[in-house]
PDB file of N, CA and C in Angstrom:
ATOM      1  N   UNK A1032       0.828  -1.188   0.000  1.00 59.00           N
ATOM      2  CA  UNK A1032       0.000   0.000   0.000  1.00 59.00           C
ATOM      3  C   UNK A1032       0.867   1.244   0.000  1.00 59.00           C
ATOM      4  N   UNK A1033       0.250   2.535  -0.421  1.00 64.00           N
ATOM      5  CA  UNK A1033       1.221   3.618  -0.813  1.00 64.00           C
ATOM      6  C   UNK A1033       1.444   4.583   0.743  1.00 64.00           C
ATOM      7  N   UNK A1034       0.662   4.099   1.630  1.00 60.00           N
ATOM      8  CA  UNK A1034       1.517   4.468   2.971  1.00 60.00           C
ATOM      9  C   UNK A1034       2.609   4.010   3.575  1.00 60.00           C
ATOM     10  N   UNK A1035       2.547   2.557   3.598  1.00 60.00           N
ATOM     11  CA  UNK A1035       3.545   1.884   3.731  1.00 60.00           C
ATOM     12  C   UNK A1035       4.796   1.977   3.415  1.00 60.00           C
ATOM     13  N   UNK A1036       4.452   1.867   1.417  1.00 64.00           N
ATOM     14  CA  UNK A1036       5.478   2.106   0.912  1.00 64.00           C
ATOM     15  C   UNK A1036       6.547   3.954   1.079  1.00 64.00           C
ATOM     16  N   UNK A1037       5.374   4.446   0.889  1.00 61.00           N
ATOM     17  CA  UNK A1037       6.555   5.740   1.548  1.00 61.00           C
ATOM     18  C   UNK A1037       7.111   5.841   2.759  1.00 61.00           C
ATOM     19  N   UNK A1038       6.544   5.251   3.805  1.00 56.00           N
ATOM     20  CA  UNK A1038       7.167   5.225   4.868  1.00 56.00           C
ATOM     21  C   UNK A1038       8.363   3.846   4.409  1.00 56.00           C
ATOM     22  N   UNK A1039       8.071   3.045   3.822  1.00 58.00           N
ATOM     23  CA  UNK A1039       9.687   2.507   3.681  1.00 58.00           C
ATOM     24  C   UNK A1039      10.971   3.159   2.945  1.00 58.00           C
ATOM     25  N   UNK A1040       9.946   4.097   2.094  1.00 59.00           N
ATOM     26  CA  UNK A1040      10.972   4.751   1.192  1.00 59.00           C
ATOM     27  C   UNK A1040      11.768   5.739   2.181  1.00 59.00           C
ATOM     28  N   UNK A1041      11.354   6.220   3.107  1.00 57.00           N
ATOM     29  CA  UNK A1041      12.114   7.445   3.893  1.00 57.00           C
ATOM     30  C   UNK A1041      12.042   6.733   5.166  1.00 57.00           C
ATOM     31  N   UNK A1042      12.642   5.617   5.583  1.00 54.00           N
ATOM     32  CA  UNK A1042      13.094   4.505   6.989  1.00 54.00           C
ATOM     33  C   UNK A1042      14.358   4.953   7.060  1.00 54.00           C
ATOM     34  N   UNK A1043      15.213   5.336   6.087  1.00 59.00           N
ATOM     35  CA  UNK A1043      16.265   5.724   6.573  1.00 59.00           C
ATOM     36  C   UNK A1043      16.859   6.790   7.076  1.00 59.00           C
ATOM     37  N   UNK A1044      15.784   7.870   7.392  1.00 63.00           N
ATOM     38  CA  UNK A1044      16.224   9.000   7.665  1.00 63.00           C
ATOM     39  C   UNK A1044      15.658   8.668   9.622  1.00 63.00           C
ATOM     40  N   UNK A1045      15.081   7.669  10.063  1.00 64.00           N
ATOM     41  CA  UNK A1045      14.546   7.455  11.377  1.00 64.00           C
ATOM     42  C   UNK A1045      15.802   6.808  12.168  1.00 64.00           C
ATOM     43  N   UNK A1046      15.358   6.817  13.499  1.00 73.00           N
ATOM     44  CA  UNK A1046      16.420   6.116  14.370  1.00 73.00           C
ATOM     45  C   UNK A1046      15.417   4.855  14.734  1.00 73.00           C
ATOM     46  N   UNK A1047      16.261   3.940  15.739  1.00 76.00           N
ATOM     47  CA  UNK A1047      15.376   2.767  15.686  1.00 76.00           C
ATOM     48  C   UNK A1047      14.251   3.350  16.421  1.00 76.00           C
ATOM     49  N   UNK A1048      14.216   3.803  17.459  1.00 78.00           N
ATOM     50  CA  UNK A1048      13.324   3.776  18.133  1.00 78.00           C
ATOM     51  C   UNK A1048      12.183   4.670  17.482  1.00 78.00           C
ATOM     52  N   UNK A1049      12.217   5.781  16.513  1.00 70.00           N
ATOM     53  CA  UNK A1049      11.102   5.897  15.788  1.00 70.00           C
ATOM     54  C   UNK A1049      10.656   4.434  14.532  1.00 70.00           C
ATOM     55  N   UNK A1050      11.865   4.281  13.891  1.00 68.00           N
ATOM     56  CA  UNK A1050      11.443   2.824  13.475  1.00 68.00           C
ATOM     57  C   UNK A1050       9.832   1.971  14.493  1.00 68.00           C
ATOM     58  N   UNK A1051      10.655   1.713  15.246  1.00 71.00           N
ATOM     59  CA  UNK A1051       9.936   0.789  16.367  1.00 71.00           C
ATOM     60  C   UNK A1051       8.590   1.156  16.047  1.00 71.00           C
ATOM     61  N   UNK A1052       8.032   2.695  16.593  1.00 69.00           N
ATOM     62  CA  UNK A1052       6.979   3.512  16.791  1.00 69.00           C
ATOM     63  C   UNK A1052       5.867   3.811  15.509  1.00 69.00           C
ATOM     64  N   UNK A1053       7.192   3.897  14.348  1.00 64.00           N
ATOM     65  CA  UNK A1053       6.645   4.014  12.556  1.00 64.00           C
ATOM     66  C   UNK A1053       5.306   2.354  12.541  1.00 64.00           C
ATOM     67  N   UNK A1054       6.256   0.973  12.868  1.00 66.00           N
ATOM     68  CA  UNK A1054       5.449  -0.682  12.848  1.00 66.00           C
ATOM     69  C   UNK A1054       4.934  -0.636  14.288  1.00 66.00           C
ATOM     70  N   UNK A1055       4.508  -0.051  15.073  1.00 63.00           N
ATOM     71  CA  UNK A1055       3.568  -0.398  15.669  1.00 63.00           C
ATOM     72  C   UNK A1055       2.325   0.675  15.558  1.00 63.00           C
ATOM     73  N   UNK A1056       2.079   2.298  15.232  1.00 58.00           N
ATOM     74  CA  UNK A1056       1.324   2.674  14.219  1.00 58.00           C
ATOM     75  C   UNK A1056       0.623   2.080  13.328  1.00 58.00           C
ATOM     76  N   UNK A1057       1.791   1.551  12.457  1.00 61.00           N
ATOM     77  CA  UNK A1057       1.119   1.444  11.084  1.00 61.00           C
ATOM     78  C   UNK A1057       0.355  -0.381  11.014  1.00 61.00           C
ATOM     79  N   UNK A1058       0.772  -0.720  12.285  1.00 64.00           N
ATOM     80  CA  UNK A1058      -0.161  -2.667  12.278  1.00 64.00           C
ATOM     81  C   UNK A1058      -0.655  -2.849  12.062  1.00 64.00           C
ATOM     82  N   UNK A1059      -2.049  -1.971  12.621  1.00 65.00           N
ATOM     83  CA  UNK A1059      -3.281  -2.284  12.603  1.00 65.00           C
ATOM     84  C   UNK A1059      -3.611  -1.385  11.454  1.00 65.00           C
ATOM     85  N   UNK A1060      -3.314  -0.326  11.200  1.00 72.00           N
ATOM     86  CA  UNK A1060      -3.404   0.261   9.814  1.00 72.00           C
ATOM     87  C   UNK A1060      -4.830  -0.061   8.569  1.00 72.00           C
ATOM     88  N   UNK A1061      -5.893   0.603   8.832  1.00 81.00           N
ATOM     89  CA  UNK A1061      -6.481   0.341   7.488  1.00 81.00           C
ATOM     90  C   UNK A1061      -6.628   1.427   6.236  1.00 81.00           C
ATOM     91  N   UNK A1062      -5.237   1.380   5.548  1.00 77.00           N
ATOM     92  CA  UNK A1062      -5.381   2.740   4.627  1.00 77.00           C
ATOM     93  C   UNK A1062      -6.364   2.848   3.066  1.00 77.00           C
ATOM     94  N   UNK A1063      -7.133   1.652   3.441  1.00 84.00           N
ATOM     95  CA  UNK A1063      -7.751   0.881   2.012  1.00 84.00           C
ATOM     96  C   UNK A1063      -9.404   0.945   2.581  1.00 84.00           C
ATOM     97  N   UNK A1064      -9.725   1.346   4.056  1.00 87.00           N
ATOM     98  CA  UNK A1064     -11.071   1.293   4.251  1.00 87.00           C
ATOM     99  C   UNK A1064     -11.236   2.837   4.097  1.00 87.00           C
ATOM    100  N   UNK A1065     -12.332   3.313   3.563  1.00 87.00           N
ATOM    101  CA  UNK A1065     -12.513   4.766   3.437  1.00 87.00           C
ATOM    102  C   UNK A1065     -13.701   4.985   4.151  1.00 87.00           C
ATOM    103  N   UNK A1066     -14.796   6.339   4.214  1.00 86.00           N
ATOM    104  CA  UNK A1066     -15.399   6.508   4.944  1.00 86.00           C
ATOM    105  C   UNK A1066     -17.088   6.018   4.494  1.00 86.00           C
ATOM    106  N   UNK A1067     -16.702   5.894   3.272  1.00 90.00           N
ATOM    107  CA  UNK A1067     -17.846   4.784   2.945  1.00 90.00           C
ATOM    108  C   UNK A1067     -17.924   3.490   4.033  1.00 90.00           C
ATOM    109  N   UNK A1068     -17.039   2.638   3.821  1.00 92.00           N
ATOM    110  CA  UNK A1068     -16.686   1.544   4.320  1.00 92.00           C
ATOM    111  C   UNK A1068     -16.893   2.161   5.205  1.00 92.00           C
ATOM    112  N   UNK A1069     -16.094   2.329   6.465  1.00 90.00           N
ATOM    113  CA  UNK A1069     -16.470   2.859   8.061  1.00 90.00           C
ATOM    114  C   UNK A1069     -18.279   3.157   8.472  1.00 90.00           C
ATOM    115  N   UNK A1070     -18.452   4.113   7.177  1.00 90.00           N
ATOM    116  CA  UNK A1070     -20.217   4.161   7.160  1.00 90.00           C
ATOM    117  C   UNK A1070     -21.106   3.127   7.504  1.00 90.00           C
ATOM    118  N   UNK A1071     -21.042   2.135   6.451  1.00 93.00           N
ATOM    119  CA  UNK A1071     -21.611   1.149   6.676  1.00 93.00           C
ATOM    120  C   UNK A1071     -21.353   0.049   7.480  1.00 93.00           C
ATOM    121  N   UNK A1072     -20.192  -0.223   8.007  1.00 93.00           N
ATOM    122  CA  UNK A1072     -19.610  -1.181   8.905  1.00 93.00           C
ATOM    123  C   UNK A1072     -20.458  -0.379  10.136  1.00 93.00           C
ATOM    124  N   UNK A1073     -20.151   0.551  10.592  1.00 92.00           N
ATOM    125  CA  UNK A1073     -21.133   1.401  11.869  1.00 92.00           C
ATOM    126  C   UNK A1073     -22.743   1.103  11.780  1.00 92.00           C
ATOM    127  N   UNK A1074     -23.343   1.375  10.632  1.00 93.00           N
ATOM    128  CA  UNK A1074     -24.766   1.599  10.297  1.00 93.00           C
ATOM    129  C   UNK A1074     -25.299   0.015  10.427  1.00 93.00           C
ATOM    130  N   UNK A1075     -24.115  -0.791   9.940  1.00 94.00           N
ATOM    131  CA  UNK A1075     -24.838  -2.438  10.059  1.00 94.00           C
ATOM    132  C   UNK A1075     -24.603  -2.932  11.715  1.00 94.00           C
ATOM    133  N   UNK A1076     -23.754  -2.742  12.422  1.00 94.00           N
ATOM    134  CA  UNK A1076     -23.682  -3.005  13.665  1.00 94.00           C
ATOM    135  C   UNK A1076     -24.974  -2.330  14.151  1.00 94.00           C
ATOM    136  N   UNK A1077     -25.417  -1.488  13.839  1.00 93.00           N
ATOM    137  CA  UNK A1077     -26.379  -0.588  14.743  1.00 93.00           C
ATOM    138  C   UNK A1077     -28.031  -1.510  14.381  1.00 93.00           C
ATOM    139  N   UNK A1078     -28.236  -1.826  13.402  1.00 94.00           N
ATOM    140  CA  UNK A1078     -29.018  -2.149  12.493  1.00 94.00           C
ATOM    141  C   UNK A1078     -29.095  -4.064  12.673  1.00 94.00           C
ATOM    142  N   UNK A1079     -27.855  -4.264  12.414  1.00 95.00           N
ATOM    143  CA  UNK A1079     -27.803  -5.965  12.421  1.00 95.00           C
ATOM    144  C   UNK A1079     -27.652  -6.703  13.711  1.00 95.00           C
ATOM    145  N   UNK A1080     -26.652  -5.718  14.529  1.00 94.00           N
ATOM    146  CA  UNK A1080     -26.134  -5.916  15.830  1.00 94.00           C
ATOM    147  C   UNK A1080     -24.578  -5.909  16.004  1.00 94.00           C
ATOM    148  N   UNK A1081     -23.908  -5.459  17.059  1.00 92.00           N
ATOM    149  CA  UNK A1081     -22.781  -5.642  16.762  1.00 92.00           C
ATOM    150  C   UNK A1081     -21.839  -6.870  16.703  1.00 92.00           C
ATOM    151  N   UNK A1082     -22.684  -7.792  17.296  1.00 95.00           N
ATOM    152  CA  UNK A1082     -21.757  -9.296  17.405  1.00 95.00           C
ATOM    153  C   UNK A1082     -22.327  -9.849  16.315  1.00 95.00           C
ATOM    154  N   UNK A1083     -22.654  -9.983  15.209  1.00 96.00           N
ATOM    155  CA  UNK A1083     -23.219 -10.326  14.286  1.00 96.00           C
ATOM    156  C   UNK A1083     -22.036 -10.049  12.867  1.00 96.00           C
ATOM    157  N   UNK A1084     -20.728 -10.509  12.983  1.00 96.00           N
ATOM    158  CA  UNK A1084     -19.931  -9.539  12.202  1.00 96.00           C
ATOM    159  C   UNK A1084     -19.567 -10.550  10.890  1.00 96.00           C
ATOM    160  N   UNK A1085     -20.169 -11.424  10.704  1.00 97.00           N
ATOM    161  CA  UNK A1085     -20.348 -12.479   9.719  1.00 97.00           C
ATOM    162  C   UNK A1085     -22.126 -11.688   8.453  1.00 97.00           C
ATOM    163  N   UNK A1086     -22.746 -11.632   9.175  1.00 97.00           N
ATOM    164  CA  UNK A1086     -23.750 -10.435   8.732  1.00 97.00           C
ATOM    165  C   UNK A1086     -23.764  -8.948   8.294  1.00 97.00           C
ATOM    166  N   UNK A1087     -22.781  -8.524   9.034  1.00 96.00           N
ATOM    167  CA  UNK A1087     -22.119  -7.438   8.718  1.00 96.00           C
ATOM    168  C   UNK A1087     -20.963  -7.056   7.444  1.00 96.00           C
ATOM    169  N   UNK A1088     -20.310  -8.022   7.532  1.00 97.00           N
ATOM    170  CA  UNK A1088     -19.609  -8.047   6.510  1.00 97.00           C
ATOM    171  C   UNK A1088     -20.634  -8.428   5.260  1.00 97.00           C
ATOM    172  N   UNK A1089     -21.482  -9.191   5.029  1.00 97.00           N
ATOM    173  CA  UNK A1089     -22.040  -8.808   3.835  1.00 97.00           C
ATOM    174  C   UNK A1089     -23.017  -8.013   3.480  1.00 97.00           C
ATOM    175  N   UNK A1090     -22.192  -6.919   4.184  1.00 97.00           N
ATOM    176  CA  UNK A1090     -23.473  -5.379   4.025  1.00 97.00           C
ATOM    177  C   UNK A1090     -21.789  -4.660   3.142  1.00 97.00           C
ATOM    178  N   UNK A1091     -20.767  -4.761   3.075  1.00 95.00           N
ATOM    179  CA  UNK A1091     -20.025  -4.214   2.961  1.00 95.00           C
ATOM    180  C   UNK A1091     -19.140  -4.916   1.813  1.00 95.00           C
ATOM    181  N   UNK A1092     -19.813  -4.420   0.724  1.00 93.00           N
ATOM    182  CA  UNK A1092     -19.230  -4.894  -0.833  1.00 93.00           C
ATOM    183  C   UNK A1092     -17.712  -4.949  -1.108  1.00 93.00           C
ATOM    184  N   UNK A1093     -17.422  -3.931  -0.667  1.00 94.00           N
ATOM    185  CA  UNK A1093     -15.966  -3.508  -1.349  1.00 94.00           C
ATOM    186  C   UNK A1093     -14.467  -4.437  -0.022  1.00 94.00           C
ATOM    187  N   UNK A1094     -15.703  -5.206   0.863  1.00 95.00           N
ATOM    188  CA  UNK A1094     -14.423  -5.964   1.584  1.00 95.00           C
ATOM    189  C   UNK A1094     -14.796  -6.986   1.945  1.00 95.00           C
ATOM    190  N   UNK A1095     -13.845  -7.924   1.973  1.00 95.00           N
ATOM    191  CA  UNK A1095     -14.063  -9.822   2.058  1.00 95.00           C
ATOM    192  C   UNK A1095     -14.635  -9.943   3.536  1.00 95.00           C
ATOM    193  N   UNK A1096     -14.670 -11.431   3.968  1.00 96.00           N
ATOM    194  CA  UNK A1096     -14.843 -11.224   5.300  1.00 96.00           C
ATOM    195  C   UNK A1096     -13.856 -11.796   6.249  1.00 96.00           C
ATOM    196  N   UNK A1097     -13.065 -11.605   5.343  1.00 94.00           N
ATOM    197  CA  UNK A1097     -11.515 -11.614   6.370  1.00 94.00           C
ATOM    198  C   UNK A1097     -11.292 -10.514   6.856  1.00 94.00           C
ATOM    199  N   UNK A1098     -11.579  -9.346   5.654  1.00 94.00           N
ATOM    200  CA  UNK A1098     -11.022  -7.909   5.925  1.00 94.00           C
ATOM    201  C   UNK A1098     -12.314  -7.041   6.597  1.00 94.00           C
ATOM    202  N   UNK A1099     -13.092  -7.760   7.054  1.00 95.00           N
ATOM    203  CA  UNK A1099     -14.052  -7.474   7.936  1.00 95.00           C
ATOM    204  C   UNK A1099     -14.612  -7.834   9.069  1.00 95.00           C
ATOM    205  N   UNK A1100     -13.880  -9.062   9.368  1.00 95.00           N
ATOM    206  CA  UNK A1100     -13.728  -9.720  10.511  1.00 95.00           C
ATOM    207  C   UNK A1100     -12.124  -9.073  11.335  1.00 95.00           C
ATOM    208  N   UNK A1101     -11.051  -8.480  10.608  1.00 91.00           N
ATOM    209  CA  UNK A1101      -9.965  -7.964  10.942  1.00 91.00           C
ATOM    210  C   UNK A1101     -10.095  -7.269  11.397  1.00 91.00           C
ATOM    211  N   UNK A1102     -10.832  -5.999  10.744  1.00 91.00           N
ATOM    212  CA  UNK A1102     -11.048  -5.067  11.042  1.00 91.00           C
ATOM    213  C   UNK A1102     -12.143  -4.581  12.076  1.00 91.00           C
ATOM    214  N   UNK A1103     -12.820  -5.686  12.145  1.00 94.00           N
ATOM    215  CA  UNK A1103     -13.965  -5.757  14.020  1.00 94.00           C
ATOM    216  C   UNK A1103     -13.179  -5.575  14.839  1.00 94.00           C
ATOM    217  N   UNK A1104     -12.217  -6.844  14.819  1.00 91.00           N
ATOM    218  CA  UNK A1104     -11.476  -7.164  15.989  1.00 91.00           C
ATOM    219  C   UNK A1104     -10.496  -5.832  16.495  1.00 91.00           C
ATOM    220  N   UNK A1105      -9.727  -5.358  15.761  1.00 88.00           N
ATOM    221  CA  UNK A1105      -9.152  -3.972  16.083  1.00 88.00           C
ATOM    222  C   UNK A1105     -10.015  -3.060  16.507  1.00 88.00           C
ATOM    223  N   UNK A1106     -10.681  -2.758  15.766  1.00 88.00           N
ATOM    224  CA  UNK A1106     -12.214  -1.622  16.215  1.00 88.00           C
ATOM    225  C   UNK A1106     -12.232  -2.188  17.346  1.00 88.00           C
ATOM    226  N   UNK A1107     -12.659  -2.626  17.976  1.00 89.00           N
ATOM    227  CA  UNK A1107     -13.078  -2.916  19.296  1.00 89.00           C
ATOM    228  C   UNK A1107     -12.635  -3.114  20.182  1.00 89.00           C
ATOM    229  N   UNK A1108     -11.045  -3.375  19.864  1.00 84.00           N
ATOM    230  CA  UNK A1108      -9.589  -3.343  21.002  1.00 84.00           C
ATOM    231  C   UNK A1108      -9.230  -1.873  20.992  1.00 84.00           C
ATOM    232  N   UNK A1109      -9.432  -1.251  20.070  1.00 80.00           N
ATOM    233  CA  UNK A1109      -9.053   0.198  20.248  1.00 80.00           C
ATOM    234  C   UNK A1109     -10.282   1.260  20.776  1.00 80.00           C
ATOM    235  N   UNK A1110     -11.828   0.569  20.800  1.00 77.00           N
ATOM    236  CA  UNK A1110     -12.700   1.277  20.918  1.00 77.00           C
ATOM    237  C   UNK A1110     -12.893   0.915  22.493  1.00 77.00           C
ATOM    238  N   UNK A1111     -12.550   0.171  23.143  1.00 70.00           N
ATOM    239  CA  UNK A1111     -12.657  -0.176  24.824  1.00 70.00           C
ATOM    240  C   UNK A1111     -11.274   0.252  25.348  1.00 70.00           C
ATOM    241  N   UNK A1112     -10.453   0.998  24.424  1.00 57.00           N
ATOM    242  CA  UNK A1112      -9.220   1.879  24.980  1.00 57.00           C
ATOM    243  C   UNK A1112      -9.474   3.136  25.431  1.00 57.00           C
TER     244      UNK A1112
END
C-alpha cells in the first residue's frame, strides 16, 4: 500500500526507536477502508447488531470477510481503549 510504501521509502532518515513507533502505528493500519466503508460497517452493527460480524460483513461490498472480521477485531480493542 502507498503508505507503507513511503514510509519505507524514507526509513532511513529514522532512528530505531522511531522505526519501532513508525510498525507499531502502522499494524493495525487500514489505509484501504474509506469513509464509505467505516459508514456502513457502523450503520450495520447498529441495524444488524454488533456481534453479528459475519452479517455485517455482507453489508459491505468492497471488503471480504476476512477484511471485515480484521477489522472488528481492532475496532473494538481500540474502541474499549
Amino acid at each position: 500500500n502507498k503508505i507503507k510504501s513511503d514510509i519505507e521509502d524514507n526509513i532511513d532518515f529514522l532512528n530505531k526507536k522511531e522505526e519501532r513507533e513508525i510498525s507499531r502505528l502502522t499494524k493495525d493500519a487500514f489505509p484501504l477502508w474509506n469513509s464509505k466503508d467505516f459508514n456502513q460497517f457502523i450503520k450495520s452493527m447498529i441495524e444488524i447488531g454488533k456481534n453479528e460480524v459475519d452479517k455485517i460483513a455482507k453489508t459491505i461490498e468492497t471488503k471480504s470477510l476476512f477484511e471485515v472480521r480484521r477489522y472488528y477485531k481492532i475496532f473494538w480493542q481500540k474502541y474499549k481503549k
